[in-house]
Tab-separated table of C-alpha atoms in Angstrom:
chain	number	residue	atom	x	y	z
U	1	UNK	CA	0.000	0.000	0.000
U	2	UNK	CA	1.547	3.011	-1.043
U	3	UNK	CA	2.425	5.739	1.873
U	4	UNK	CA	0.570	8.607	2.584
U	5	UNK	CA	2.108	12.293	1.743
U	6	UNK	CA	3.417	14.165	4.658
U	7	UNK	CA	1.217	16.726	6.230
U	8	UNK	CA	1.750	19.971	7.411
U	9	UNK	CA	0.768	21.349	10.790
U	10	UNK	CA	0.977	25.393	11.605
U	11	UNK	CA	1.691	25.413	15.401
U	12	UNK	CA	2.312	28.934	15.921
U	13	UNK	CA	2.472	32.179	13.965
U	14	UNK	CA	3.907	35.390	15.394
U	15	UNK	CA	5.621	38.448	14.652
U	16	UNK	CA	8.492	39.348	16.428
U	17	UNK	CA	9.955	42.896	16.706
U	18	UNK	CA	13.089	44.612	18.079
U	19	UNK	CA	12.919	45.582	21.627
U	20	UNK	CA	10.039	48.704	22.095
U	21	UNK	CA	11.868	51.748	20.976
U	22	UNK	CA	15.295	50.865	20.705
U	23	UNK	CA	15.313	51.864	16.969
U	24	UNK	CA	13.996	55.120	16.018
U	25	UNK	CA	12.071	55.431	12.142
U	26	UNK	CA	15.038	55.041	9.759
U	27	UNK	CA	15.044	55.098	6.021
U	28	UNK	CA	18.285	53.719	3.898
U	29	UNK	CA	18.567	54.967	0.523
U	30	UNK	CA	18.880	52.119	-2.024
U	31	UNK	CA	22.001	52.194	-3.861
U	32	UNK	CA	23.085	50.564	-7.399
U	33	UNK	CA	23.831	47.962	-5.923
U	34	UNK	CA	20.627	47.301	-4.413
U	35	UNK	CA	17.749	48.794	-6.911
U	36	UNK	CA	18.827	46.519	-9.750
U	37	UNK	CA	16.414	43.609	-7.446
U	38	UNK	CA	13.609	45.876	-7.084
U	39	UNK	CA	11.932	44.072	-9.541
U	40	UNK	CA	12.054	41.085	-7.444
U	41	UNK	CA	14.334	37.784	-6.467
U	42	UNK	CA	14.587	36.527	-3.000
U	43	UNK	CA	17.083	34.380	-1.588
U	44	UNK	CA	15.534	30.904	-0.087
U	45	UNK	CA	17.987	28.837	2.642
U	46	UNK	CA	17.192	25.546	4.536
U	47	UNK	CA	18.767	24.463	7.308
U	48	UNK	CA	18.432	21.064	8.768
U	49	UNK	CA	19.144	20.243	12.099
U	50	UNK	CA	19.163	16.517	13.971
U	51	UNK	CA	16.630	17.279	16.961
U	52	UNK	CA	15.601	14.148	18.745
U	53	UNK	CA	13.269	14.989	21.003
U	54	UNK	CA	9.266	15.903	21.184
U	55	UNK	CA	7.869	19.088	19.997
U	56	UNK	CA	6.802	19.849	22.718
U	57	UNK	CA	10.384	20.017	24.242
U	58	UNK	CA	11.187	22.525	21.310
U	59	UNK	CA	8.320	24.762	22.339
U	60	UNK	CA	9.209	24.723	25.934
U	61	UNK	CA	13.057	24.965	26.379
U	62	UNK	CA	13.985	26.275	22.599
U	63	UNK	CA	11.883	28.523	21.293
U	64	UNK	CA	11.261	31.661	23.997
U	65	UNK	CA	15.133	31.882	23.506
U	66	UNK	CA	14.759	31.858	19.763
U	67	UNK	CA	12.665	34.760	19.541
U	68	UNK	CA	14.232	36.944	22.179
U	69	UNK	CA	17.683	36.354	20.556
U	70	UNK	CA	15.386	37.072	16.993
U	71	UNK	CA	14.431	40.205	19.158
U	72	UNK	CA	17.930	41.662	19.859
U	73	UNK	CA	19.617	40.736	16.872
U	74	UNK	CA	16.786	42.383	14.791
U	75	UNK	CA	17.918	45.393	17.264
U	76	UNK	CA	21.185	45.670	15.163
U	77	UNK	CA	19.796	44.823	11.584
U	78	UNK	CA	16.553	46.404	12.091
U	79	UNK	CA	16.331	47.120	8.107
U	80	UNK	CA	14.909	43.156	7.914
U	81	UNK	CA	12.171	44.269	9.790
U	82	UNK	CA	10.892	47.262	7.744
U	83	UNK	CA	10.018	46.993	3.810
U	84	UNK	CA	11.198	49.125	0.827
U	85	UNK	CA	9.467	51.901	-0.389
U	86	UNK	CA	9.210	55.087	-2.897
U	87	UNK	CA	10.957	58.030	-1.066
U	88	UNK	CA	8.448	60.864	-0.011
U	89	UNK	CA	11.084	63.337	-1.713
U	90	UNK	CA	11.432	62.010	-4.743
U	91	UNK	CA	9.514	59.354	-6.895
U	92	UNK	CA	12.873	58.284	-8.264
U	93	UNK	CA	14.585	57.280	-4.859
U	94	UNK	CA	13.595	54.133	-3.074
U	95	UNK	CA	14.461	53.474	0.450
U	96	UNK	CA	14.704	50.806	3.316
U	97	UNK	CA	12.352	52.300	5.877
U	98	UNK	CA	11.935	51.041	9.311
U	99	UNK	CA	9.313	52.592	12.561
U	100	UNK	CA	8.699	51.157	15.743
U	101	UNK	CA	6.818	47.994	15.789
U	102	UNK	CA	7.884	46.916	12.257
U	103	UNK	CA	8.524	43.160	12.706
U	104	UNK	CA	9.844	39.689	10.984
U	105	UNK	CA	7.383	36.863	10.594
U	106	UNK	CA	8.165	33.338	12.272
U	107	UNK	CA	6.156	30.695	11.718
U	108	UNK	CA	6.250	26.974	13.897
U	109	UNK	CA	5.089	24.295	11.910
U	110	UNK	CA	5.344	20.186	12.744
U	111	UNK	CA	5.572	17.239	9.584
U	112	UNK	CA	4.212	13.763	9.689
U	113	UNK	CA	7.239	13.236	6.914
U	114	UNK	CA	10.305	11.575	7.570
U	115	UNK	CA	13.504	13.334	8.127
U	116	UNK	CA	16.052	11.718	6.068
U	117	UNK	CA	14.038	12.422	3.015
U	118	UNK	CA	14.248	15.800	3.179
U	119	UNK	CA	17.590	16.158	4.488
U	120	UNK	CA	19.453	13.837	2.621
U	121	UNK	CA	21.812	14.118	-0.794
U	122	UNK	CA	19.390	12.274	-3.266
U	123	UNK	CA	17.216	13.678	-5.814
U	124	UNK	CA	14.193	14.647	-3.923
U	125	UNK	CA	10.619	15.940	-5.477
U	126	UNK	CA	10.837	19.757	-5.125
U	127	UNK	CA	7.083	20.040	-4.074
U	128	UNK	CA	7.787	17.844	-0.728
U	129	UNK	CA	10.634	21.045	0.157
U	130	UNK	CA	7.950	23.607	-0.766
U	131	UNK	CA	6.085	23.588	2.843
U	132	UNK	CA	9.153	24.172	4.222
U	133	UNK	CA	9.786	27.354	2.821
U	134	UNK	CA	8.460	30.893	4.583
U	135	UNK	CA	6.719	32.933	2.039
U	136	UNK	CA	7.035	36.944	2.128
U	137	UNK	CA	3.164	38.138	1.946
U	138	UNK	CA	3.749	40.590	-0.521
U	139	UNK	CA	0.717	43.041	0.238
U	140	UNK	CA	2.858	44.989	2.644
U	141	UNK	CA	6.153	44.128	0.532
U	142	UNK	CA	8.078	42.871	4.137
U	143	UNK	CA	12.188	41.857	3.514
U	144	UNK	CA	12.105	38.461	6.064
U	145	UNK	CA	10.174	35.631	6.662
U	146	UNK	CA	10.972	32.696	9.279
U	147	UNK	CA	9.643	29.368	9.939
U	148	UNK	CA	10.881	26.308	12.042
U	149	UNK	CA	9.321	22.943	10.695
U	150	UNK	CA	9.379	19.987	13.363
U	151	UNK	CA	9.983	16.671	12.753
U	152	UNK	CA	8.950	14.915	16.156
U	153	UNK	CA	11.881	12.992	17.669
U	154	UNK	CA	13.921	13.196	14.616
U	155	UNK	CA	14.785	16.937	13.328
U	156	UNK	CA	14.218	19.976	12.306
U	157	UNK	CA	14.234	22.587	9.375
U	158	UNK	CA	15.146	26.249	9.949
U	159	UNK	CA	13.728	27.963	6.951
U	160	UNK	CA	14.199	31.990	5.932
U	161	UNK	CA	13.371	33.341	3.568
U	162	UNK	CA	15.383	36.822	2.670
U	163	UNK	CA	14.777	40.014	-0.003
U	164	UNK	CA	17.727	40.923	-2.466
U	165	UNK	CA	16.551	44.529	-2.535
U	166	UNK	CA	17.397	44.391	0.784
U	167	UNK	CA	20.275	41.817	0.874
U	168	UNK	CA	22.786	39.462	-0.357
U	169	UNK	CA	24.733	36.484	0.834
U	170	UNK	CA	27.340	38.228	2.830
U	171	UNK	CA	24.616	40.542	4.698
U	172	UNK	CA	22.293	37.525	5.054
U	173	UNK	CA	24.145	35.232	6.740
U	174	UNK	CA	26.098	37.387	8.831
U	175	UNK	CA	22.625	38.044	10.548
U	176	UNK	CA	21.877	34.663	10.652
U	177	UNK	CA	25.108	33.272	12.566
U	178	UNK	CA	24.981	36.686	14.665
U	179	UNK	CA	21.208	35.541	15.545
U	180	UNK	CA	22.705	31.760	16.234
U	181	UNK	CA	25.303	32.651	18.317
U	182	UNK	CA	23.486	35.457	20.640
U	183	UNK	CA	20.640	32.502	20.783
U	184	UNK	CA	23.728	29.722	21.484
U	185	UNK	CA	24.712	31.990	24.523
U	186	UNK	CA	21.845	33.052	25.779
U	187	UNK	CA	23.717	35.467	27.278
U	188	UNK	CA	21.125	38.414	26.411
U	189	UNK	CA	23.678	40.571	23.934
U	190	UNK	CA	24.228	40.327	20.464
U	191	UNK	CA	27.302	38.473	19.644
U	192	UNK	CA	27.882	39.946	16.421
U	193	UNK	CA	29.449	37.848	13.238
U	194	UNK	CA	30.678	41.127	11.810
U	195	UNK	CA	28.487	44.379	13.308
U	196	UNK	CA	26.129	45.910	10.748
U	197	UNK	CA	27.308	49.133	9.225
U	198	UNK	CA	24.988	51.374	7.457
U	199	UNK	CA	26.816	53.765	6.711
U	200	UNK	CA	26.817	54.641	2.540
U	201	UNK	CA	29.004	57.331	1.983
U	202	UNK	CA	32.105	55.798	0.296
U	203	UNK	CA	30.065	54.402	-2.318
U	204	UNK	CA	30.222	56.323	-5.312
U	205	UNK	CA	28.279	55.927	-8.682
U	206	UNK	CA	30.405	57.293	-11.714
U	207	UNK	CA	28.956	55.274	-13.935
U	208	UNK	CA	25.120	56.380	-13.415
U	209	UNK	CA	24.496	52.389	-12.741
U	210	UNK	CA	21.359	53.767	-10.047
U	211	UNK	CA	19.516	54.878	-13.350
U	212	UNK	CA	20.035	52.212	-15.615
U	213	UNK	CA	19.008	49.791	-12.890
U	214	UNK	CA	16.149	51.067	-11.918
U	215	UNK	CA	14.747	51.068	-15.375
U	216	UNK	CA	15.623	47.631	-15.673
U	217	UNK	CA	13.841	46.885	-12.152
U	218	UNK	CA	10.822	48.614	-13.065
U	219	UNK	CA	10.329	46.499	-16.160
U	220	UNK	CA	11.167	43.292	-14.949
U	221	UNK	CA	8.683	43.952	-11.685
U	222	UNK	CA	5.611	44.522	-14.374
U	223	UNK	CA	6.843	41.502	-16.192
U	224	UNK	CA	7.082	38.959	-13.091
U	225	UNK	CA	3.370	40.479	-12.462
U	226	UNK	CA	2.300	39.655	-16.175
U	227	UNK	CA	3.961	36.426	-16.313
U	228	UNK	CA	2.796	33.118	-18.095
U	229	UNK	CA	0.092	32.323	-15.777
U	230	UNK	CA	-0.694	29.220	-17.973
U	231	UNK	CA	2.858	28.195	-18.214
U	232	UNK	CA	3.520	24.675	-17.245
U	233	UNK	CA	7.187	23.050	-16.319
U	234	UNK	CA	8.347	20.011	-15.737
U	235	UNK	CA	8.743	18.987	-11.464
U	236	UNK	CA	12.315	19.813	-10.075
U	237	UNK	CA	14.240	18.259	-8.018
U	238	UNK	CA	16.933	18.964	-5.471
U	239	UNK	CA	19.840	17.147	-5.376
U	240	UNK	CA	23.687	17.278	-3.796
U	241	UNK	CA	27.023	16.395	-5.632
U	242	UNK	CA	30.208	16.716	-3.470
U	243	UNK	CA	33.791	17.310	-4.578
U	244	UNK	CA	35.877	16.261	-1.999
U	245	UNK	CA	40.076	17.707	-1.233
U	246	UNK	CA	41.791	15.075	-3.239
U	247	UNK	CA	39.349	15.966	-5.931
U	248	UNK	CA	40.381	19.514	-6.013
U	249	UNK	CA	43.816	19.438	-5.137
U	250	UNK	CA	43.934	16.508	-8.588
U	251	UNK	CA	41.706	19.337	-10.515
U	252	UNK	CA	44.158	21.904	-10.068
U	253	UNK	CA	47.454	19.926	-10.589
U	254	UNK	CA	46.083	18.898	-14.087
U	255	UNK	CA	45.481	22.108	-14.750
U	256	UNK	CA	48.727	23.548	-14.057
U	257	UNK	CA	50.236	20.811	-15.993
U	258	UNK	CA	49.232	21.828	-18.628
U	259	UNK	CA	51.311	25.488	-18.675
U	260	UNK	CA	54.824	25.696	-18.447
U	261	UNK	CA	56.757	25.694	-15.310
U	262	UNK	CA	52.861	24.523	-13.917
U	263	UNK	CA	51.884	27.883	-13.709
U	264	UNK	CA	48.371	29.083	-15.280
U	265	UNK	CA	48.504	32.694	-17.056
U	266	UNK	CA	45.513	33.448	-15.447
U	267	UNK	CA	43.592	32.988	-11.695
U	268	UNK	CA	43.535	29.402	-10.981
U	269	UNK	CA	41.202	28.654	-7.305
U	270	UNK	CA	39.735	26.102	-5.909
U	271	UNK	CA	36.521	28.496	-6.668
U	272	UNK	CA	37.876	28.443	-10.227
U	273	UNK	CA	38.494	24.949	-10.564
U	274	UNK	CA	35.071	23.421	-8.726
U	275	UNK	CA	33.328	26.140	-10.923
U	276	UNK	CA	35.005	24.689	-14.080
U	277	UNK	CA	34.583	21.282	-13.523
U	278	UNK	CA	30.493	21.781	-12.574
U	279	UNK	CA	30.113	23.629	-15.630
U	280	UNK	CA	32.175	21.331	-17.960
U	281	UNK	CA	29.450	18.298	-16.605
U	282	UNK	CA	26.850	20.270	-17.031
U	283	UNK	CA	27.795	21.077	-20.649
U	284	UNK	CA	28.449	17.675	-21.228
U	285	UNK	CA	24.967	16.404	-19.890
U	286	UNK	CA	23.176	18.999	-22.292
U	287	UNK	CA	24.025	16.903	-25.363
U	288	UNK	CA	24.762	20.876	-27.111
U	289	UNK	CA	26.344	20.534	-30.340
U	290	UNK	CA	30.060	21.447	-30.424
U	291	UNK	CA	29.581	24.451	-32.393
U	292	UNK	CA	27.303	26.057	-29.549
U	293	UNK	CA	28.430	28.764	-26.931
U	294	UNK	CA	28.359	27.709	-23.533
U	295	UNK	CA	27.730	31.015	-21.069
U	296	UNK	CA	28.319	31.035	-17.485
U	297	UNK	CA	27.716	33.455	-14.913
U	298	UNK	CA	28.872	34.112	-11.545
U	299	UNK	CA	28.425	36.907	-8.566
U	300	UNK	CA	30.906	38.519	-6.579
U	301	UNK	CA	31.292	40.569	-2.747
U	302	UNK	CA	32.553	43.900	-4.326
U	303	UNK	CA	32.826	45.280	-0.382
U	304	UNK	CA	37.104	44.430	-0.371
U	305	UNK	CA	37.239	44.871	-4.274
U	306	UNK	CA	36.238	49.061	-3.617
U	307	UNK	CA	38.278	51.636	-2.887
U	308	UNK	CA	38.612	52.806	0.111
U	309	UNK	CA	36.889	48.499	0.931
U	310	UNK	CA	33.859	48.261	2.634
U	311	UNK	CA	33.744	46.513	6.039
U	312	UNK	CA	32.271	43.320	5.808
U	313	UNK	CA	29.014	44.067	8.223
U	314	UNK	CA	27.879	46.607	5.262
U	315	UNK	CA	24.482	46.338	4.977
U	316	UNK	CA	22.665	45.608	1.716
U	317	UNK	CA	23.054	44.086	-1.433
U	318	UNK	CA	27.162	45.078	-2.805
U	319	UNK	CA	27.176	41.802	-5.650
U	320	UNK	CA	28.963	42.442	-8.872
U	321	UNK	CA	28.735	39.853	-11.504
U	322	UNK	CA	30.889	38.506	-14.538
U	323	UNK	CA	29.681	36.482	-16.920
U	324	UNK	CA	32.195	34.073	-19.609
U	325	UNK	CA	31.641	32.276	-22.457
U	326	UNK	CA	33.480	29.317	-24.310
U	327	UNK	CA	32.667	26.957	-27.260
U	328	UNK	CA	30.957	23.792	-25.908
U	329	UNK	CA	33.366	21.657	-28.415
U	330	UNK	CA	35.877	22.779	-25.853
U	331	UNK	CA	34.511	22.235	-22.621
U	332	UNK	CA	33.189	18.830	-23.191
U	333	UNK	CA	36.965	17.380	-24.196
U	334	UNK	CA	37.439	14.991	-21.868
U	335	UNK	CA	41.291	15.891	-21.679
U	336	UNK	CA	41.578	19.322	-21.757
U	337	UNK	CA	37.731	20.559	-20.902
U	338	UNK	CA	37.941	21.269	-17.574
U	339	UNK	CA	40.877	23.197	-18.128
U	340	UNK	CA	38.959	25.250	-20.773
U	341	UNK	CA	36.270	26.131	-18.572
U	342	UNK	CA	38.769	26.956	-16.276
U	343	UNK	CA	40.587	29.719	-17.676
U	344	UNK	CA	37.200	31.270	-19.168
U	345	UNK	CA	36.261	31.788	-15.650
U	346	UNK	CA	39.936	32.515	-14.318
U	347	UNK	CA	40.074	35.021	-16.957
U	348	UNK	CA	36.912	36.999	-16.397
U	349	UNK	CA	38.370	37.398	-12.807
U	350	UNK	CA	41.296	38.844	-13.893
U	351	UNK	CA	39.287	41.628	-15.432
U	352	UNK	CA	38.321	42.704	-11.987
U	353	UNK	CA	41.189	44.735	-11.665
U	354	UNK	CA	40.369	46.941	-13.958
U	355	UNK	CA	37.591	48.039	-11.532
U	356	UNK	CA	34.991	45.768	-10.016
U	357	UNK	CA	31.742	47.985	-11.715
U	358	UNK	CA	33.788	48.919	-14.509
U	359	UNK	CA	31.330	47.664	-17.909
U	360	UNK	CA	28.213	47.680	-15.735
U	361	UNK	CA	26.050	50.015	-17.660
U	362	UNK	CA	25.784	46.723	-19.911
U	363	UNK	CA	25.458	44.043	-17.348
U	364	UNK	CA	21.614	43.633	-17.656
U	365	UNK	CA	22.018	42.897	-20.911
U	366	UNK	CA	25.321	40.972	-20.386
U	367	UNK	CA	22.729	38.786	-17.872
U	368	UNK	CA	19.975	38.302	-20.128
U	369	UNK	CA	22.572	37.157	-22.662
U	370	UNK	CA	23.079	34.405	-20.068
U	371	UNK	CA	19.635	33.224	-19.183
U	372	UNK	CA	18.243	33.723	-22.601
U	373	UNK	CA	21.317	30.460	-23.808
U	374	UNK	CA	20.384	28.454	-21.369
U	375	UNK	CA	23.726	29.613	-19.260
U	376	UNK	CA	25.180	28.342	-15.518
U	377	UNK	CA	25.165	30.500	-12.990
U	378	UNK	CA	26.384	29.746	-9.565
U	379	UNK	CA	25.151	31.027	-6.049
U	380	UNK	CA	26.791	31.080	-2.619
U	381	UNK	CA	29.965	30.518	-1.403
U	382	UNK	CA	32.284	29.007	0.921
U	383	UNK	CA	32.738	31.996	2.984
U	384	UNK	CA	29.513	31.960	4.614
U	385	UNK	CA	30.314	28.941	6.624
U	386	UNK	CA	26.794	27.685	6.492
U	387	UNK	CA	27.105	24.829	8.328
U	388	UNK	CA	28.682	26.667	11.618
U	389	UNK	CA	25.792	27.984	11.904
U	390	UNK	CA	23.993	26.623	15.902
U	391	UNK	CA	21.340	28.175	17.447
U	392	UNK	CA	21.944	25.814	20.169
U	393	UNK	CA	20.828	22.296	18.240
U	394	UNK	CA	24.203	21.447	17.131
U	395	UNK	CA	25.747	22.450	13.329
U	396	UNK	CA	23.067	21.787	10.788
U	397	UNK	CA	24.046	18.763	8.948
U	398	UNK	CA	22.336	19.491	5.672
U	399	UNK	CA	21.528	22.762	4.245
U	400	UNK	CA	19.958	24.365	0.574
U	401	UNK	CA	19.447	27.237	-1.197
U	402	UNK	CA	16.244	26.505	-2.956
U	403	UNK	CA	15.632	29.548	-5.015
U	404	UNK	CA	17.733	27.743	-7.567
U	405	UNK	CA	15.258	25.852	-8.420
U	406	UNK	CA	14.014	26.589	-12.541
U	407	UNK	CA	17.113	29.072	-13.228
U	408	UNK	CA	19.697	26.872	-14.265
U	409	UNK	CA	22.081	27.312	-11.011
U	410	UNK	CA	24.053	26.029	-8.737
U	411	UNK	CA	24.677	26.527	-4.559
U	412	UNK	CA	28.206	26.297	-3.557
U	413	UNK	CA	28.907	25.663	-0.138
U	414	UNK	CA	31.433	24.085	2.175
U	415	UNK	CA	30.947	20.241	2.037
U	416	UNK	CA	28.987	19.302	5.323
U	417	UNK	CA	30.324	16.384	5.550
U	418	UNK	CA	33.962	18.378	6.533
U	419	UNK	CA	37.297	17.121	5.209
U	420	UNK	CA	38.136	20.909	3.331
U	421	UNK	CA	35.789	19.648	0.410
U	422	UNK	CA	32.831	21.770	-1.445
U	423	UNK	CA	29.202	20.450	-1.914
U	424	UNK	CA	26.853	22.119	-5.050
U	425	UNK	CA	23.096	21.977	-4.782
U	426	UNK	CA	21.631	21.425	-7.582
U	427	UNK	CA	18.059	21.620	-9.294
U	428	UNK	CA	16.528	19.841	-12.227
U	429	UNK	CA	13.829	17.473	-13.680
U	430	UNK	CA	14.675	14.174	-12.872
U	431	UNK	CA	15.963	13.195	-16.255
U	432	UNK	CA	18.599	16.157	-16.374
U	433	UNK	CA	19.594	15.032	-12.811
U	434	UNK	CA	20.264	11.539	-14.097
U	435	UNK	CA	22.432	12.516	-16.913
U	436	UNK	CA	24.254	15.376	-14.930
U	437	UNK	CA	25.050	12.373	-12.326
U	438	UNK	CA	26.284	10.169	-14.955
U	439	UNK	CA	28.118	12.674	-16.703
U	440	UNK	CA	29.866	13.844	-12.606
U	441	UNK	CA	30.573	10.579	-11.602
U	442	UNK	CA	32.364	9.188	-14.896
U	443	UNK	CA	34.839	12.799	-14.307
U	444	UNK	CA	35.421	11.753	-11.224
U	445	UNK	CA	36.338	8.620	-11.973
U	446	UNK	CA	38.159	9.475	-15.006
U	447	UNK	CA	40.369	12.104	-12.638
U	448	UNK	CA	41.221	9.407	-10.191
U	449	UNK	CA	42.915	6.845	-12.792
């Protein structure tokens, strides 16, 4: 007899504020950097958690020091709390604004599912993650959304659900491991990951990106409202491929063998190299003829990369992104491919020294360039240290980005699993899964002979 579906309990909704007026009404100006997602995108995360022990325990001895932590962080990156909106001065100028009471949603929820099957590696049905996810209501346009989903006696899933008008990675997860940590303690302080910094003064705008942008924003937001509402898609699914040290450390050598005295002419990573070989599968998997151009596309912290850098706890969105391209005839050689895709990333890198916005007037179309061939793109990064992220439950030991699903890209982390390896999330029908896989594992094998 087949098994039921999971089901879905809400427990508890609530909305939880910084302390009573320990933030006065604030508005943030939003910069380049951070109007070109006015049109929409929101970044998705998952973290899973073993947590064997009742609900009931979770509700009693866990969560009233969730939400007071929640409360003080939110203290220090009040902005999360507040929504975007037109500046009264000018109908041009849009603005993070924030007044007393403003607040994040959390939502408790319990499963009847099991665990393992969301938490694991495998290719799982995208729907089953869905409930899992906090959705922004977008009446009052908030930045934030929270929910906890139990799994009596075996886990749990810390879901949030986060705004790029209003943030990327860097800002993101610094207030979520500032959150875990004050909420680890318990101490009743804010034990900050790197403090928030709102101030905006050193960032300049010489090449009138704020304009372009918002043009751009402002169309895509009335075409995300006008979209295909009788477009159908095949079912995703999520699923996890690992490349472990020896892999990398093999990647690179080959590489660099290739170049005399071992040394590549251009900027050879571990970033680099796990980028190359993902996309160099991925090519390979597509069955593209040789002929074809393969794009790929990629984001970047621009906060060290200005002048004077910004400190790390800047608040907001500060992404620039580079985009390559290479002849899928190249990357597909199963000598010299990964190699290929290599240096067209390495290279585009390179170019960030000749400023990290410099060519940006042109990057929406440079983007749509990407997504309109069927290009890679790849989100996250090691330096978020996902998985040292504890609220108190112990290090997650799975987590996803899930707003990759249906755009082609994939979510770097650190492996969980340890061992100085990377993991890549991935999400596809089934049938592209199964031929990625194929195509991932035979590399891997062929780079171990």
């Amino acid at each position: 007899m087949a098994s039921s579906s999971p089901s879905l309990t809400t427990l508890e909704q609530c909305f939880i504020s910084p302390p009573k007026s320990s933030v006065p009404e604030t508005s943030i100006p939003l910069l380049f950097t951070d109007i070109f997602f006015l049109g929409g995108g929101v970044v998705e995360r998952l973290f899973f958690y073993k947590f064997p022990h009742p609900t009931s325990h979770f509700i009693s001895d866990h969560l009233p020091t969730f939400k007071s932590s929640l409360s003080l962080t939110l203290q220090h990156f009040f902005p999360f709390a507040g929504h975007v909106r037109q500046s009264p001065s000018s109908p041009d100028v849009y603005e993070l604004y924030y007044t007393d009471g403003d607040s994040v949603s959390l939502t408790i929820s319990e499963s009847t599912g099991d665990f393992q099957d969301f938490a694991g590696d495998q290719a799982r049905d995208f729907s089953k993650l869905q409930p899992l996810i906090p959705t922004l209501a977008h009446e009052s346009e908030p930045l934030m959304a929270l929910q906890v989903t139990l799994f009596p006696n075996q886990g749990l899933c810390f879901g949030i659900v986060v705004s790029k008008v209003a943030s990327d990675g860097t800002n993101s997860t610094n207030f979520i491991r500032s959150w875990a940590t004050t909420c680890l303690s318990g101490a009743g302080e804010v034990s900050f990951s790197s403090p928030p910094s709102f101030d905006r003064s050193n960032i300049g705008d010489p090449y009138n990106l704020y304009s372009i942008y918002l043009q751009t924003a402002l169309y895509m937001k009335e075409m995300y409202k006008n979209a295909g509402a009788g477009a159908t898609k095949k079912e995703e699914f999520l699923a996890t491929f690992r490349l472990k040290k020896e892999h990398l450390e093999k990647l690179k050598g080959a590489i660099m063998a290739g170049y005399p005295e071992g040394k590549a002419p251009f900027h050879l990573s571990t970033y680099v190299v796990s980028c190359a070989f993902m996309w160099a599968c991925l090519v390979r998997s597509k069955g593209w003829p040789e002929e074809k151009m393969a794009y790929f596309g990629f984001p970047l912290d621009a906060r060290p990369r200005l002048s004077p850098p910004l400190p790390a706890g800047f608040f907001g969105g500060c992404l620039a992104f580079k985009t390559t391209k290479a002849k899928v005839g190249d990357i597909v050689d199963e000598v010299t491919g990964v190699g290929a895709a290599a240096a067209a990333i390495g290279k585009a890198i390179d170019e960030l020294k000749d400023g990290v916005f410099n060519g940006g007037e042109t990057m929406p179309q440079t983007l749509g360039e990407v997504v309109a061939n069927q290009g890679m793109w790849i989100a996250g990064s090691t330096r978020f240290r996902v998985y040292d992220v504890d609220f108190g439950w112990g290090k997650p030991v799975k987590v996803e980005v899930t707003t990759i699903k249906g755009v082609e890209t994939m979510a770097m982390a650190e492996d969980g699993e340890g061992g100085g390896g990377l993991e890549f999330g991935v999400s596809f029908p089934k049938e592209q899964i199964d031929a990625f896989e194929v195509c991932f594992n035979d590399a891997l094998k062929a780079l171990m002979v």
